[in-house]
Amino acid sequence: MVLITKAPDVFAVSDMSSYGTHILGSAAQIPIGEGRRFEIGGMAIAVFRSRQGRVYATQAECPHRAGPLADGLLGGEALVCPLHNFRFDVGTGEPLGNDCPALRTYPVSVNEAGEILVAISGS
Amino acid sequence: MMNASEKQKLVVIGNGMAGARFVEEMVNLGGQDTYDIAVIGEESCGNYNRILLSGVLSGSHDPNDIFINPLDWYAENNVTLHSGVRAIGIDRKGKMAYGSGGLLLPYDKLVIATGSSAFVPPMDGLYDDDGDFKKGAFVFRTLDDCSAIIKHAEGARRAAVIGGGLLGLEAARGLMNRGLEVDVVHLMGWLMDTQLDSLSGQLLQQSLEELGVQFHLEKLTTAVLGDDRVTGLQFKDGDTLDCDLVVMSAGIRPNVDLARMAGLHVRRGILVNDGLTCRNDQDIYAIGECAEHRSQVYGLVAPLWEQARVLAERLTERNADSAYVGSRISTKLKVMGVELAVAGSKDPLDDDDEVVTYVEPNRNVYKKVIVRDGKVTGAILLGDGLTMPRILQAFDRGEALPENRSELLFPLAADAGPSLNVEDMPDDAQICNCNGVTKGRIIAAVDGGCRSLKAVCDATRAGTGCGSCKMQVQAVLELAADGLVADDPSAHYYVPGIPLTKPELVGAIKAMELRSVSRVFEALAGGREDAGSKHGLASLLRTIWGAEYEDERDARFINDRVHANIQNDGTFSVVPRIYGGVTTPDQLRRIADAAEKYEARMVKITGGQRIDLLGIPKEHLPAVWQEVGMPSGHAYTKAFRTCKTCVGTEFCRFGVGDSTKLGVQIEQRFQGIESPHKMKLAVSGCPRNCAESTTKDVGATAIEGGKWEVYIGGAAGSRVRKGDVLCVTDTHDETLLIMGRFMQYYRENARYLERTYDFVERTGIERLRQILVEDGEGICDRLDQDMQAAVDAYQDPWLEAGDPVHPNQFVTTPAELTAPAAAAR
Ligand code: SRM
Ligand SMILES: Cc1cc2nc3c(=O)[nH]c(=O)nc-3n(C[C@H](O)[C@H](O)[C@H](O)COP(=O)(O)OP(=O)(O)OC[C@H]3O[C@@H](n4cnc5c(N)ncnc54)[C@H](O)[C@@H]3O)c2cc1C
Ligand code: SF4
Ligand code: FES
């Protein structure tokens, strides 16, 4: 099973140690339908496993008031922040019904061994 | 998605309020995946808001401002519009619609929304030799009519309006604003006789006369005078009236000729069933003013919006069983600046109906409410805007009324809430105090297309905090929407993502044996998971299935996954259960130790008589719980929370009941019981009420004689409400039983996130007493058993500390990062 979400928006990574493709360990670490936070080099991302069998990766903190997105609620393609219920499209990062900036998203997939692969790039 | 050739052809005849609204609903519900949509509209423009023609006539609106969907909208949304084309025939066998100019459209499904036309009473001298109206004579239905009236009014001095109904009065106002002298001629004994009784009709007339309009009642117009242009009217009684412009507004007639010619069943309107389907043709539907449903032909927009929604839900199969069961219509009107609201019947229908009236002729104020079985079945409210929202809401929702009817007609200052007079507020006035939303933001959202309270709240976040500003948001919406306010049907759904009310949803869940949230989405929402519906469904399924519920943790809000309340910095709070607020030195010591060991950032006495350890990282939750060795206080979930107590007979010199003992018993019994919203309880040892029992979801107050008064539906949060006495009990056991019975009834019947204060008010205390105390429905034993089962099934969630449901349940950052920075570049 290899599912890839949409290509990421281009952004700058402040810490060069996070560049590249990373293996975050087995997908089973994340309970189905939930998200967890991962730290890669100097940056944090939130990775989600949906009930539909997809994986998604976004920035870890909500642009509104830094809510922990990994603790959010996932429904279809909508990710709801746990603090004030702002919604985002978890695939594209676009805000849904609010005027927050979009979330950064990262290409993420699960390899044959069931491990999460995430690509961090920058420009 | 199907490709174009597989799609069905949907043809809509009539591009007015109903037809266009229906097309909009189809587009919103994804109808174009299955249908190619074409519209035939006789008027040669896009779709406009007919209601606002009154504004155009009076000069407050520019014609360009009243378009809802201009021509571009159709192109952008792939809807083919044949504007300026009149449908002239329907071939039901060949499934074709014919239009003027040789148009021929095959259809699979046909929707007729031809609306109605102005009724023109027979009068001599109305027509010229060409068969057109004589110069200066008009009806008032379309934008073209409106433009022609305005043009003629420029050279006119004195106008007559035939018809003293709503539309006629609107026309009179418009003409007056254009500087004409206006006379209204009416056949009946008082104005707006279909909506008003004679007294309110007279008071309305008085208000309007003060504004300068002249009225001629009980006058039948027999002729229009003048050779080549209107110069006056002639009445049956011989009188005449001079005028150089006349607007005929004597009622409307549904446009049913097309349907009749096609052989569809027609009475006053085209007959349709609850599916809005024609009686004798399953592929033809009718909505709007041309349709007759359960003997009703509606003449207002609200019902036809419901019809448009239902039909779109059926045709898109978003809810193929969606049914239109008729509308309760209440209308708020502004007749020449005079505030008027009417609802339901204007007179009592039988002897048992109770009529409550208040008249103040001096100020032209009239309030009349007709009550049957404790509910509003009709109302006329003239000259008083403040009482309108509550009475109309009670009518729309069929709510029970306060026994003291004067509370309804004269809301107490304390109950009236924040001023509803939003009209005078500046645009930067803050309406929603939780999210800082101003009046201007709400108006902008309405201008941007939001037409229901829910749409406005979703778009601006107004009303999504504590919710106490919703009435005001609604008032701004009504102000800004120029009468185009819709009742969003999803407001009646139990959860937004599944188009079913609570009873329908519960029925479907039981019938199809749906035991998990994901199964519900699969079976009832076409597999579409909706984030906003997940916790509501989880709560409902647990109540329905108890131990058989298939728990899916991702359906829970984070608080309910980790059994603690999330804080603004992502840490959590720990509130151990302290039964009835009574603790021991040993418990306090353990709490103190845990707080020190795990560095709680704050230790606080809560408003619920217990102790909160704040600022605990998720990882430490299990250890803190084990350290304090006390069960969860459920300060996070929609469930029984606390039972506050006072010291009562044990120490207090005034105590007449053992409130601490009863409070501890209550909390031990009901701890953690899930419900549609949280439940906070209290027990006071005497009517001094030190534990504030009268403003709790459920409360008990000891009274002399060893008895307890049991209160329900009290509140002292975002709303303040004194609870209602459900009954008086004699023993602790009896109190526990009746409290549990009420709580179980609330669990089964309340909407998700409906606190008891709303639920009790909506259901009515009389009815609750009847069901829960007198056992009027014979369900008390069953309720008691089900509550007992819920009590027996209770397990302290903090036991998961030693037995997590997933190894990473309390882990924020999983440790297993196999290849840190394994850069593949
Ligand atoms: C901790 C406490 C304040 C305190 O420091 O004392 C508290 C804290 C919160 N209250 Fe409260 N309420 C607390 C007593 C109250 C009381 C007083 C009481 O319980 O006697 C009320 C009024 C009574 C009532 O419930 O109506 C109260 C009315 C509310 C409301 C308004 C509910 C309403 O319908 O009017 C909310 C919002 C909601 O539930 O949607 C709320 C919500 C909240 C939340 C849970 C907001 C949230 O979702 O995060 C707060 C958590 C803060 C945090 O970071 O942990 N809290 N809250 C109190 C905990 C009591 C306890 O021991 O369980
Ligand atoms: C001035 C005015 C003020 C009003 N104010 C209010 C108010 O404040 N509140 C309220 O609730 N209601 C009000 N109404 C009533 C409201 O406008 C109507 O209830 C509503 O417009 C009915 O919608 P409909 O789609 O059924 O009919 P319409 O809006 O009349 O639409 C029918 C459309 O079908 C077209 N048509 C008819 N026959 C054919 C054919 N054979 N081929 C092609 N097209 C055809 C017509 O040209 C028309 O465009 C007002 C009406 C008027 C005229
Ligand atoms: S504790 Fe209650 S009143 Fe205080 S800020 Fe939080 S929700 Fe508001
Ligand atoms: S921090 Fe995410 S919604 Fe406020």
Tab-separated table of C-alpha atoms in Angstrom, chain A residues 45-106:
chain	number	residue	atom	x	y	z
A	45	ILE	CA	5.256	17.782	12.014
A	46	ALA	CA	1.912	16.100	12.667
A	47	VAL	CA	1.202	12.820	10.889
A	48	PHE	CA	-2.296	11.365	10.577
A	49	ARG	CA	-3.672	7.981	9.567
A	50	SER	CA	-7.230	8.163	8.311
A	51	ARG	CA	-9.876	5.468	8.524
A	52	GLN	CA	-9.860	5.422	4.737
A	53	GLY	CA	-6.279	4.164	4.841
A	54	ARG	CA	-4.539	7.389	3.904
A	55	VAL	CA	-1.688	9.172	5.611
A	56	TYR	CA	-1.192	12.910	5.825
A	57	ALA	CA	1.514	15.178	7.195
A	58	THR	CA	1.099	18.809	8.192
A	59	GLN	CA	2.892	21.344	10.316
A	60	ALA	CA	2.492	20.484	13.998
A	61	GLU	CA	1.054	23.706	15.352
A	62	CYS	CA	-2.146	25.444	14.448
A	63	PRO	CA	-1.597	28.830	12.794
A	64	HIS	CA	-4.382	30.291	14.935
A	65	ARG	CA	-2.935	30.007	18.442
A	66	ALA	CA	-0.481	27.157	18.165
A	67	GLY	CA	-2.925	24.406	19.105
A	68	PRO	CA	-1.463	20.867	18.915
A	69	LEU	CA	-2.913	19.664	15.606
A	70	ALA	CA	-1.867	16.051	16.242
A	71	ASP	CA	-4.505	16.028	19.005
A	72	GLY	CA	-7.127	17.228	16.531
A	73	LEU	CA	-10.093	15.363	15.146
A	74	LEU	CA	-10.020	13.958	11.634
A	75	GLY	CA	-13.188	13.544	9.590
A	76	GLY	CA	-12.955	12.830	5.884
A	77	GLU	CA	-10.424	15.352	4.647
A	78	ALA	CA	-11.141	17.840	7.414
A	79	LEU	CA	-8.813	18.294	10.358
A	80	VAL	CA	-10.302	20.107	13.365
A	81	CYS	CA	-7.928	21.827	15.786
A	82	PRO	CA	-8.579	20.790	19.405
A	83	LEU	CA	-8.392	24.284	20.839
A	84	HIS	CA	-10.914	26.407	18.945
A	85	ASN	CA	-12.285	24.051	16.305
A	86	PHE	CA	-10.815	25.784	13.259
A	87	ARG	CA	-10.829	23.412	10.326
A	88	PHE	CA	-8.281	22.696	7.638
A	89	ASP	CA	-8.143	20.423	4.624
A	90	VAL	CA	-5.635	17.893	5.863
A	91	GLY	CA	-4.516	17.054	2.324
A	92	THR	CA	-3.979	20.527	0.933
A	93	GLY	CA	-3.629	22.466	4.189
A	94	GLU	CA	-6.195	25.042	3.067
A	95	PRO	CA	-8.304	26.590	5.849
A	96	LEU	CA	-11.986	25.608	5.741
A	97	GLY	CA	-14.400	28.351	6.740
A	98	ASN	CA	-11.846	30.501	8.560
A	99	ASP	CA	-9.224	32.932	7.394
A	100	CYS	CA	-6.162	31.385	8.997
A	101	PRO	CA	-3.131	30.939	6.766
A	102	ALA	CA	-2.976	27.467	5.186
A	103	LEU	CA	-1.095	24.652	6.921
A	104	ARG	CA	2.149	23.468	5.407
A	105	THR	CA	1.772	19.902	4.194
A	106	TYR	CA	4.429	17.336	3.349
